[in-house]
Coordinates of C-alpha atoms in Angstrom, one line a residue:
Chain A
M9 CA 49.0 112.4 132.0
S10 CA 50.7 114.0 129.1
R11 CA 54.1 115.5 129.6
T12 CA 55.7 118.2 127.7
N13 CA 58.9 118.6 129.7
T14 CA 61.6 117.0 127.6
M15 CA 64.5 118.1 129.8
A16 CA 66.3 115.0 131.0
A17 CA 66.8 116.6 134.4
G18 CA 63.0 117.2 134.8
R19 CA 62.2 113.7 133.8
M20 CA 62.7 112.1 137.2
Q21 CA 60.5 114.7 138.8
T22 CA 57.7 114.2 136.3
L23 CA 58.0 110.4 136.9
A24 CA 57.7 110.9 140.6
R25 CA 54.6 112.9 140.0
N26 CA 53.2 110.1 138.0
P27 CA 53.5 106.9 140.0
V28 CA 50.4 105.7 138.0
V29 CA 52.5 105.4 134.8
V30 CA 55.2 103.5 136.6
A31 CA 52.7 101.1 138.0
L32 CA 50.9 100.4 134.9
A33 CA 54.2 99.9 133.0
M34 CA 55.4 97.3 135.4
T35 CA 52.0 95.6 135.2
L36 CA 52.5 95.5 131.4
A37 CA 56.1 94.1 131.9
L38 CA 54.7 91.4 134.1
A39 CA 51.9 90.5 131.6
G40 CA 54.6 90.6 128.9
C41 CA 54.7 86.8 128.9
A42 CA 51.6 86.6 126.7
S43 CA 53.3 88.8 124.1
K44 CA 57.0 89.2 123.3
K45 CA 56.2 92.8 121.9
N46 CA 58.2 95.7 123.3
L47 CA 56.8 97.1 126.3
P48 CA 57.0 100.8 125.0
N49 CA 54.9 99.7 121.7
N50 CA 52.2 98.4 123.9
A51 CA 52.4 101.4 126.0
G52 CA 52.2 103.7 122.8
E53 CA 49.1 101.6 121.6
L54 CA 47.3 102.1 124.9
G55 CA 47.6 105.8 124.2
L56 CA 50.0 106.6 127.2
G57 CA 52.3 108.6 125.1
G58 CA 52.0 111.0 122.0
A59 CA 54.2 112.6 119.7
G60 CA 56.6 114.8 121.7
A61 CA 55.4 113.2 124.9
A62 CA 57.2 109.9 125.3
T63 CA 56.0 107.6 127.9
P64 CA 58.6 107.4 130.8
G65 CA 60.3 104.2 130.5
S66 CA 59.5 103.7 126.7
T67 CA 62.3 103.3 124.3
Q68 CA 61.0 106.6 122.9
D69 CA 61.7 108.2 126.3
F70 CA 65.2 106.7 126.3
T71 CA 65.9 108.0 122.8
V72 CA 64.5 111.5 123.1
N73 CA 65.0 112.3 126.8
V74 CA 68.1 110.5 127.9
G75 CA 69.9 110.3 124.5
D76 CA 70.5 106.7 123.0
R77 CA 74.0 107.9 121.2
I78 CA 77.1 109.3 122.0
F79 CA 79.8 110.6 119.5
F80 CA 83.7 110.0 118.9
D81 CA 86.5 112.1 117.6
T82 CA 88.2 110.8 114.4
D83 CA 89.8 107.3 114.8
S84 CA 89.2 107.6 118.5
T85 CA 87.6 105.3 121.1
S86 CA 87.9 107.5 124.2
I87 CA 84.6 108.3 125.8
R88 CA 84.3 112.2 125.5
A89 CA 83.1 114.5 128.5
D90 CA 79.7 115.0 126.7
A91 CA 79.4 111.3 126.1
Q92 CA 80.2 110.7 129.7
Q93 CA 77.4 112.8 130.7
T94 CA 75.0 111.0 128.2
L95 CA 76.1 107.6 129.5
A96 CA 75.4 108.6 133.0
R97 CA 72.0 109.4 132.1
Q98 CA 71.5 106.2 130.2
A99 CA 72.9 104.2 133.3
Q100 CA 70.5 105.9 135.6
W101 CA 67.6 105.2 133.3
L102 CA 68.7 101.5 132.7
K103 CA 68.8 100.9 136.5
Q104 CA 65.3 102.4 136.8
Y105 CA 64.1 100.1 133.9
P106 CA 66.0 97.0 134.1
N107 CA 63.8 94.8 131.9
Y108 CA 65.2 95.9 128.5
A109 CA 67.6 93.9 126.4
I110 CA 70.6 96.3 125.8
T111 CA 72.6 96.4 122.6
V112 CA 75.4 98.9 121.9
E113 CA 76.1 99.5 118.0
G114 CA 79.4 100.9 117.3
H115 CA 79.8 102.8 114.0
A116 CA 82.6 104.5 112.4
D117 CA 82.5 107.3 109.6
E118 CA 83.3 106.9 105.9
R119 CA 86.9 108.1 106.2
G120 CA 88.5 104.9 106.9
T121 CA 88.9 101.5 105.2
R122 CA 86.2 99.0 105.6
E123 CA 87.7 96.3 107.6
Y124 CA 89.5 98.6 110.0
N125 CA 86.3 100.3 110.4
L126 CA 84.4 97.2 111.5
A127 CA 87.1 96.7 114.2
L128 CA 86.9 100.4 115.3
G129 CA 83.2 100.2 115.6
A130 CA 83.6 97.1 117.7
R131 CA 86.2 99.0 119.8
R132 CA 83.6 102.0 120.4
A133 CA 80.9 99.7 121.4
S134 CA 83.3 98.0 123.9
A135 CA 84.4 101.1 125.2
T136 CA 80.7 102.3 125.7
R137 CA 79.8 98.9 127.3
D138 CA 82.6 99.1 129.7
Y139 CA 81.7 102.7 130.7
L140 CA 78.1 101.7 131.3
A141 CA 79.5 98.8 133.3
S142 CA 81.4 101.0 135.4
L143 CA 78.3 102.8 136.2
G144 CA 76.6 99.7 137.5
I145 CA 75.1 98.2 134.5
P146 CA 76.3 94.5 134.4
A147 CA 78.5 94.1 131.4
S148 CA 76.9 90.6 130.7
K149 CA 73.6 92.2 130.1
I150 CA 75.1 94.3 127.3
K151 CA 75.4 92.8 123.7
T152 CA 77.6 94.7 121.3
I153 CA 77.9 94.7 117.4
S154 CA 79.8 96.8 115.1
Y155 CA 78.5 98.0 111.8
G156 CA 81.8 99.9 110.9
K157 CA 81.0 102.4 108.2
E158 CA 78.2 100.5 106.6
R159 CA 75.3 102.5 108.4
P160 CA 75.8 105.9 108.3
V161 CA 72.9 108.2 109.6
A162 CA 74.2 111.4 108.0
V163 CA 74.9 111.2 104.4
C164 CA 77.2 114.0 102.9
D165 CA 80.8 114.2 102.2
D166 CA 82.1 116.6 104.8
I167 CA 82.8 116.7 108.5
S168 CA 79.5 117.7 109.4
C169 CA 78.2 114.1 108.5
W170 CA 81.3 112.4 109.5
S171 CA 81.0 113.5 113.1
Q172 CA 77.5 112.3 113.5
N173 CA 78.4 108.9 112.0
R174 CA 81.3 108.2 114.6
R175 CA 78.9 107.0 117.2
A176 CA 77.8 104.3 119.6
V177 CA 74.1 104.0 120.0
T178 CA 72.4 102.1 122.9
V179 CA 69.5 100.2 121.5
L180 CA 66.8 98.5 123.6
G181 CA 65.0 95.5 122.8
G182 CA 62.1 93.7 124.3
R183 CA 62.5 91.2 127.2
Chain B
M12 CA 67.3 77.9 100.7
M13 CA 69.2 79.7 98.5
K14 CA 68.5 79.6 94.8
R15 CA 70.9 78.2 92.4
T16 CA 71.9 81.5 90.7
F17 CA 75.1 80.4 89.7
I18 CA 75.6 78.6 86.4
R19 CA 78.6 76.6 86.0
L20 CA 81.0 77.7 83.3
M21 CA 81.9 74.7 81.5
I22 CA 84.3 74.7 78.7
A23 CA 85.4 71.4 77.2
F24 CA 88.7 72.2 75.1
A25 CA 89.0 69.1 73.0
G26 CA 92.3 69.4 71.1
M27 CA 92.9 72.8 72.9
A28 CA 95.9 74.6 71.8
V29 CA 96.6 73.0 68.6
V30 CA 99.5 75.0 67.1
F31 CA 99.3 75.3 63.6
A32 CA 102.7 76.4 62.9
S33 CA 105.7 76.8 65.2
P34 CA 105.8 80.4 66.3
A35 CA 108.2 82.6 64.6
Q36 CA 110.9 84.7 66.4
A37 CA 108.6 87.6 67.4
R38 CA 109.8 91.0 66.2
V39 CA 106.6 92.6 67.4
E40 CA 106.7 92.9 71.0
I41 CA 105.9 95.3 73.9
N42 CA 107.8 95.9 77.0
I43 CA 105.4 96.4 79.5
N44 CA 107.9 97.6 82.2
K45 CA 108.6 100.8 80.4
G46 CA 105.6 102.7 81.8
N47 CA 103.5 104.6 79.4
V48 CA 104.1 102.6 76.4
E49 CA 102.9 103.5 72.8
P50 CA 100.1 100.9 72.3
L51 CA 100.7 98.5 69.5
P52 CA 98.6 99.0 66.4
I53 CA 96.8 95.7 65.6
A54 CA 94.3 94.9 63.0
I55 CA 91.8 92.4 64.3
T56 CA 89.7 91.1 61.4
D57 CA 86.1 89.6 61.7
F58 CA 86.5 86.0 62.2
Q59 CA 85.0 84.0 59.4
A60 CA 81.6 82.7 60.4
A61 CA 78.2 81.9 59.1
D62 CA 76.5 84.4 61.3
A63 CA 77.3 87.5 63.5
L64 CA 79.2 85.5 66.1
G65 CA 82.4 86.0 63.9
T66 CA 82.1 89.9 64.3
Q67 CA 81.0 89.5 68.0
V68 CA 84.2 87.4 69.0
T69 CA 86.3 89.8 67.2
D70 CA 84.8 92.8 69.1
V71 CA 85.5 91.0 72.5
I72 CA 89.2 90.4 71.7
A73 CA 89.5 94.0 70.4
A74 CA 87.9 95.4 73.5
D75 CA 89.9 93.5 75.7
L76 CA 93.3 94.4 74.0
K77 CA 92.2 98.0 73.8
R78 CA 91.3 98.2 77.6
S79 CA 94.9 96.8 78.4
G80 CA 96.3 100.0 77.2
L81 CA 99.1 98.1 75.3
F82 CA 97.2 97.7 72.0
A83 CA 95.7 100.1 69.6
P84 CA 93.1 98.0 67.4
I85 CA 92.8 99.7 64.2
S86 CA 89.4 100.7 62.9
K87 CA 87.8 98.1 60.4
S88 CA 87.0 100.8 58.0
A89 CA 90.8 101.1 57.2
F90 CA 91.1 97.7 56.3
I91 CA 92.2 97.1 52.6
E92 CA 92.4 93.2 52.3
K93 CA 89.2 91.6 53.0
I94 CA 90.1 88.2 54.7
A95 CA 88.1 85.6 52.8
N96 CA 89.9 82.6 53.8
P97 CA 91.7 82.6 57.3
D98 CA 93.8 79.7 56.0
Q99 CA 95.4 81.6 53.3
T100 CA 98.3 84.0 54.0
P101 CA 97.2 87.5 54.2
R102 CA 98.6 90.2 51.8
F103 CA 100.9 91.9 54.3
E104 CA 101.5 95.0 52.0
D105 CA 97.7 95.7 52.6
W106 CA 98.4 95.7 56.4
K107 CA 101.7 97.5 56.7
V108 CA 100.3 100.3 54.7
I109 CA 97.7 100.9 57.3
N110 CA 100.5 100.8 59.9
A111 CA 99.2 97.4 61.6
Q112 CA 102.2 95.8 63.1
A113 CA 100.2 92.6 64.0
L114 CA 97.3 91.1 62.2
V115 CA 94.7 88.4 63.7
T116 CA 92.6 86.4 61.5
G117 CA 90.3 83.6 62.5
R118 CA 87.1 81.5 62.2
V119 CA 84.3 80.4 64.3
V120 CA 82.2 77.3 63.1
R121 CA 79.4 75.5 64.8
E122 CA 80.1 71.9 64.5
G123 CA 77.3 69.6 66.0
G124 CA 76.3 71.2 69.3
R125 CA 79.8 72.7 69.9
L126 CA 81.5 75.7 68.7
K127 CA 84.9 75.7 67.2
A128 CA 86.9 78.8 67.2
E129 CA 90.5 79.3 65.8
F130 CA 92.7 82.2 65.1
R131 CA 96.1 83.1 63.8
L132 CA 98.3 86.0 64.8
W133 CA 100.6 87.5 62.2
D134 CA 103.6 89.7 62.5
T135 CA 103.1 91.9 59.2
F136 CA 106.5 93.0 58.8
S137 CA 108.2 89.7 59.0
G138 CA 105.2 88.2 57.3
Q139 CA 105.3 85.3 59.7
Q140 CA 102.6 83.5 61.9
M141 CA 103.4 84.1 65.6
A142 CA 100.6 82.1 67.0
G143 CA 97.8 80.0 66.0
Q144 CA 95.3 77.8 68.2
Q145 CA 91.8 76.3 68.1
F146 CA 89.2 75.8 70.7
Y147 CA 86.1 73.8 71.2
T148 CA 83.4 74.9 73.4
Q149 CA 79.7 75.2 74.3
P150 CA 78.3 78.1 72.0
E151 CA 77.0 79.9 75.1
N152 CA 80.8 80.4 76.1
W153 CA 81.7 82.3 73.2
R154 CA 82.8 85.3 75.2
R155 CA 85.2 83.1 77.1
V156 CA 86.8 81.7 73.9
A157 CA 87.2 85.4 72.8
H158 CA 88.9 86.1 76.0
I159 CA 91.2 83.2 75.8
I160 CA 92.2 84.3 72.4
A161 CA 92.9 87.7 73.7
D162 CA 95.1 86.3 76.3
A163 CA 97.0 84.3 73.8
I164 CA 97.6 87.4 71.8
Y165 CA 98.7 89.4 74.9
K166 CA 101.2 86.7 76.1
Q167 CA 102.8 86.2 72.5
I168 CA 103.5 90.0 72.2
T169 CA 104.2 90.9 75.8
G170 CA 105.8 87.8 77.0
E171 CA 103.5 88.1 80.2
D172 CA 100.3 85.9 81.0
G173 CA 97.1 87.7 80.1
Y174 CA 94.2 88.4 82.5
F175 CA 91.2 88.6 80.2
D176 CA 89.7 85.1 80.9
T177 CA 89.0 86.1 84.7
R178 CA 86.2 87.1 86.6
V179 CA 85.5 89.6 89.6
V180 CA 83.4 89.0 92.6
F181 CA 82.3 92.2 94.4
V182 CA 79.6 93.9 96.4
S183 CA 76.7 95.5 94.4
E184 CA 75.2 98.5 96.0
S185 CA 72.0 100.1 95.6
G186 CA 69.6 102.4 97.5
P187 CA 70.5 105.4 99.5
K188 CA 73.8 105.4 101.5
N189 CA 71.9 105.4 104.8
D190 CA 69.9 102.3 103.6
R191 CA 72.2 100.4 101.4
K192 CA 71.2 97.3 99.9
R193 CA 74.3 95.1 99.3
Q194 CA 74.5 91.9 97.2
L195 CA 77.5 89.6 96.2
A196 CA 77.7 89.7 92.5
I197 CA 80.2 88.0 89.9
M198 CA 81.0 89.0 86.6
D199 CA 83.5 88.6 83.8
Q200 CA 86.6 91.0 84.1
D201 CA 85.0 93.2 81.4
G202 CA 81.6 93.5 83.2
F203 CA 79.7 91.0 81.1
N204 CA 77.7 87.8 82.4
L205 CA 76.9 89.4 85.8
R206 CA 75.3 87.1 88.0
V207 CA 74.1 88.1 91.8
L208 CA 75.1 85.4 94.4
T209 CA 73.1 86.6 97.3
N210 CA 70.0 88.4 97.8
S211 CA 68.9 89.3 101.2
K212 CA 68.8 92.4 103.4
D213 CA 71.7 91.4 105.5
I214 CA 74.9 93.4 104.9
V215 CA 77.5 91.2 103.0
L216 CA 81.1 92.4 102.6
T217 CA 84.5 91.7 101.5
P218 CA 84.2 88.7 99.1
R219 CA 87.4 86.9 97.9
F220 CA 87.9 83.7 95.8
S221 CA 89.3 80.4 96.5
P222 CA 92.4 79.5 94.3
N223 CA 90.3 77.1 92.5
Q224 CA 87.5 79.5 92.2
Q225 CA 84.8 77.0 93.2
E226 CA 84.3 79.0 96.5
V227 CA 84.0 82.4 97.9
T228 CA 84.7 83.5 101.4
Y229 CA 82.8 86.7 102.5
M230 CA 81.5 88.4 105.7
S231 CA 77.7 88.5 106.3
F232 CA 75.6 90.1 109.0
E233 CA 73.0 87.3 108.7
G234 CA 70.9 86.7 111.8
G235 CA 72.5 89.8 113.3
Q236 CA 75.8 88.0 113.9
P237 CA 78.5 89.3 111.6
R238 CA 80.7 86.4 110.8
V239 CA 82.8 85.0 107.9
Y240 CA 81.0 82.6 105.5
L241 CA 81.9 80.2 102.7
L242 CA 79.9 80.2 99.6
Q243 CA 80.0 77.3 97.1
L244 CA 79.5 78.9 93.7
E245 CA 78.0 75.9 91.9
T246 CA 75.5 74.8 94.4
G247 CA 74.8 78.0 96.4
R248 CA 75.5 76.1 99.6
R249 CA 76.6 78.3 102.4
E250 CA 78.3 77.6 105.8
V251 CA 80.0 79.7 108.6
V252 CA 83.7 79.5 108.8
G253 CA 84.6 78.1 112.5
N254 CA 82.7 78.7 115.8
F255 CA 84.3 82.0 117.1
P256 CA 83.0 83.7 120.1
G257 CA 82.8 87.2 118.4
M258 CA 82.8 88.9 115.2
T259 CA 84.9 87.3 112.5
F260 CA 85.8 89.5 109.5
S261 CA 88.4 90.3 106.8
P262 CA 88.6 86.7 105.4
R263 CA 90.9 85.4 102.6
F264 CA 92.0 82.2 101.5
S265 CA 95.6 80.6 101.6
P266 CA 97.3 80.0 98.4
D267 CA 96.7 76.3 98.8
G268 CA 93.1 76.9 99.3
Q269 CA 93.3 74.7 102.6
R270 CA 92.9 77.6 105.2
V271 CA 90.9 80.8 105.5
I272 CA 92.7 83.6 107.3
M273 CA 90.7 86.1 109.0
S274 CA 90.1 88.5 112.2
L275 CA 88.5 87.9 115.3
Q276 CA 87.1 90.7 117.3
Q277 CA 87.0 90.2 121.0
D278 CA 86.5 92.9 123.8
G279 CA 87.6 95.7 121.3
N280 CA 90.8 93.8 120.1
S281 CA 91.1 92.2 116.8
N282 CA 93.5 89.4 116.2
I283 CA 94.3 87.2 113.2
Y284 CA 93.5 83.6 113.0
T285 CA 93.6 81.0 110.6
M286 CA 90.9 78.0 110.2
D287 CA 92.0 74.8 108.4
L288 CA 89.2 73.8 106.2
R289 CA 89.6 70.0 106.6
S290 CA 90.4 69.6 110.2
R291 CA 88.5 72.6 111.2
T292 CA 91.3 73.5 113.7
T293 CA 91.8 77.1 114.4
T294 CA 95.4 78.8 115.1
R295 CA 96.0 82.3 116.5
L296 CA 98.6 84.2 114.7
T297 CA 98.6 87.6 116.4
N298 CA 98.1 88.5 120.1
T299 CA 97.8 92.1 120.8
G300 CA 95.5 94.7 122.2
A301 CA 95.3 96.3 118.9
I302 CA 93.4 95.9 115.7
D303 CA 95.2 93.5 113.4
T304 CA 93.2 92.7 110.3
S305 CA 93.3 92.7 106.5
P306 CA 95.8 89.6 106.2
S307 CA 97.2 88.5 102.8
Y308 CA 99.4 85.5 102.0
A309 CA 102.6 85.8 100.0
P310 CA 102.0 83.4 96.9
D311 CA 104.3 80.9 98.4
G312 CA 102.1 80.9 101.5
R313 CA 105.1 81.4 103.6
R314 CA 104.6 85.1 104.8
I315 CA 101.6 87.1 105.5
V316 CA 101.3 90.8 105.2
F317 CA 98.5 92.4 107.5
E318 CA 97.6 95.7 108.9
S319 CA 97.9 96.8 112.5
D320 CA 97.3 99.9 114.8
R321 CA 99.5 98.6 117.3
G322 CA 102.0 101.6 116.9
G323 CA 99.2 104.0 117.0
R324 CA 98.1 104.3 113.4
Q325 CA 97.4 101.6 110.8
Q326 CA 100.6 100.4 109.3
L327 CA 101.6 97.4 107.3
Y328 CA 103.4 94.4 109.1
V329 CA 104.9 91.1 107.6
M330 CA 104.9 88.0 109.5
N331 CA 105.9 84.2 109.0
S332 CA 102.9 81.9 108.4
D333 CA 103.0 80.6 111.9
G334 CA 102.8 84.3 113.2
S335 CA 106.6 84.5 114.3
G336 CA 108.7 87.4 113.0
Q337 CA 106.2 90.3 113.1
N338 CA 107.8 93.3 111.4
R339 CA 106.6 96.7 110.4
I340 CA 107.4 97.3 106.8
S341 CA 105.4 100.7 106.3
F342 CA 107.1 104.0 107.4
G343 CA 105.7 106.9 105.4
D344 CA 103.5 109.8 106.2
G345 CA 100.0 108.5 106.9
S346 CA 98.3 105.4 107.6
Y347 CA 98.5 102.3 105.4
S348 CA 95.7 99.4 105.2
T349 CA 94.3 96.7 103.1
P350 CA 97.6 95.1 102.0
V351 CA 97.3 92.6 99.3
W352 CA 100.4 90.6 98.1
S353 CA 101.1 90.4 94.5
P354 CA 100.5 87.1 92.7
R355 CA 104.1 87.5 91.4
G356 CA 105.3 87.9 94.8
D357 CA 107.4 91.1 94.1
L358 CA 105.0 93.8 95.5
I359 CA 102.4 94.6 98.1
A360 CA 99.5 96.8 97.1
F361 CA 97.7 98.9 99.8
T362 CA 95.4 101.7 100.6
K363 CA 96.9 104.8 102.2
Q364 CA 95.3 107.7 104.0
S365 CA 97.2 110.8 104.0
G366 CA 96.3 114.6 104.3
G367 CA 92.6 113.8 104.0
K368 CA 93.1 111.8 100.6
F369 CA 92.8 108.1 99.9
S370 CA 95.3 106.7 97.5
I371 CA 96.1 103.1 96.2
G372 CA 100.0 102.4 96.1
V373 CA 102.5 99.5 95.9
M374 CA 105.7 98.9 97.9
K375 CA 108.2 96.0 97.9
P376 CA 107.7 93.4 100.8
D377 CA 110.5 94.8 102.6
G378 CA 108.6 98.3 102.6
S379 CA 111.1 100.0 100.1
G380 CA 110.2 101.5 96.6
E381 CA 106.7 102.7 97.7
R382 CA 104.9 104.3 94.7
I383 CA 101.4 105.8 94.7
L384 CA 99.3 105.0 91.7
T385 CA 96.3 107.1 92.1
T386 CA 95.2 109.6 94.8
G387 CA 91.9 111.4 95.4
F388 CA 88.8 111.7 97.9
H389 CA 88.3 108.0 98.4
N390 CA 90.3 105.0 96.7
E391 CA 90.2 101.8 98.6
G392 CA 90.6 97.9 98.4
P393 CA 93.0 97.1 95.7
T394 CA 93.1 93.6 94.2
W395 CA 95.6 92.2 91.6
A396 CA 95.0 90.8 88.2
P397 CA 96.5 87.3 88.2
N398 CA 99.3 88.5 86.3
G399 CA 100.4 91.2 88.7
R400 CA 100.3 93.9 86.0
V401 CA 97.1 95.6 86.8
L402 CA 95.1 96.4 89.9
M403 CA 91.3 97.0 90.5
F404 CA 90.0 98.9 93.3
F405 CA 87.0 101.0 94.3
R406 CA 86.6 104.8 94.2
D407 CA 83.9 107.1 95.6
N408 CA 84.2 110.6 94.3
A409 CA 82.8 113.4 96.7
G410 CA 79.2 113.8 96.0
S411 CA 78.7 110.9 93.8
G412 CA 76.5 109.0 96.1
G413 CA 78.5 105.7 95.8
S414 CA 81.5 103.8 94.7
Q415 CA 82.5 102.4 91.3
L416 CA 85.2 100.0 90.3
Y417 CA 88.2 101.1 88.5
S418 CA 91.2 99.3 87.1
I419 CA 94.9 100.8 86.7
D420 CA 98.1 99.5 85.3
L421 CA 101.1 98.9 87.9
T422 CA 102.7 101.8 85.9
G423 CA 100.1 104.2 87.3
Y424 CA 98.9 104.8 83.7
N425 CA 95.7 103.5 81.8
E426 CA 93.1 103.9 84.5
Q427 CA 89.6 102.7 83.3
R428 CA 86.2 102.4 85.0
V429 CA 85.0 98.8 85.3
P430 CA 81.4 98.9 84.2
T431 CA 78.8 97.7 86.7
P432 CA 75.0 98.1 86.7
A433 CA 74.8 99.7 90.2
F434 CA 77.3 101.1 92.7
A435 CA 80.1 98.7 93.6
S436 CA 82.9 98.0 96.0
D437 CA 85.2 95.5 97.5
P438 CA 86.4 93.8 94.0
A439 CA 88.3 90.7 94.0
W440 CA 89.9 89.5 91.0
S441 CA 89.8 85.8 90.1
P442 CA 93.0 83.8 89.0
L443 CA 93.1 82.9 85.2
L444 CA 90.2 80.3 84.7
E445 CA 91.1 76.8 83.9

């Protein structure tokens, strides 16, 4: 059952070879009314995935194998070529596992003023949502929120950190 | 439910401002328009008292005046005359010989449950009393009385209103940068009497005082929904401002306190709205596909300065209070943001980003006369002292782990760190207390 292939391209094949996992995941989703816990948490507790071997369809699978975030250029909201590839993978995955609540978080780096950065993060979240919508994920299903420059992931005072903090993160919630 | 953390600052001034003698024509004066002025040597004697309070009041007055950069309090060890009775005329020769141009004497007395504080300001060279007042208050408000006396001295000698009897609301920050805890906090302008106003894990940002200082408007991420709130300082009661379909942010009060002006974010665009606090009606003032934010009213309430990136980068614009006549006023190199109209109406302070540096500067409301007061790795978010002579802002030095509050004179001189127990940002200076 365990899967070591972490390449996104290989993921579909792996999944296809493991129909049992998909079926079990579906069952858990249907039974989810008894518990509002996230599906992947339940799956993890059942021992379906371990460290480095994310259960297909889990949030860990999404984060590790698909890529939950895209990055932006300074003061820009345009979706870069590398980000377009990530969002294409996200859209494909989200269509396959449509039961997640989706929130796109927009963030800015520290090299801007607070209020503008709140607006800039919102713009990045909107641009990301619109791109996902163009790939067939209903925009009405995607919530957005901006954290401006208030939640950096990388903490240093140079470009190596700022470029990681200018991001939009697709966060999956329970359904 | 929120705890009542704010204790009302009650001061009862019975017979406030009793002038002992009509002020003499002042020969001692400071022209604060001159830039880097030589601070005026002033002797502030320990106020006569039955306990240590006399010295404590004196120390607060001296610290206020010293921090203003306009006064140089003389060391008490240099004093020759010991003021035994503040009602008697001092021996001016003893003060002139140590170069004190002005002399402050006074007394604090506990009368019943109250504290009586009185002071006299003397011009040592003319030998005349320039000012004399007495105040009554609760003993716990002794620092306020000291600030009020410092304001009276400042005003008598500079001809300008003081700013010492004021408070600052700001965001206190603790914990690592990638897991910051933020709390709204309020303190006296000299950093004393700090009180925390909010205590939750939610991000809180950009507090601003109402003109009567009874309320603070701010932004909170409470419930995962970033919105503008009102906080009653006396009761701790909070409420959401308006019922908007998206994130609201960058709130400020109108000068009459009747409206909150803020930005509403929808589909990636941010526009400026006002909400009338009595009728609850909202009015849209800008309508662009850009980011319009950080609005600030002129003190007469008739115009509003704000920032917009409608031209590509953040720049400053001025419009009428109904949203008409929107004109760009900033044209220098770089981008301009967080404009704040001076309480005097004559200048607009801003944050400027240029060449990888963040500066605090001022310009006239028509965009002319730009002056940069300080430049560095990160300076942001100026706020005006009520007399329009001093600005406070927050600064993050590279590698420092967080920001601190600083004040600087309009002249660009006399930069001072404002003491806070933790990292701090988003300061907003109150009007003079009443």
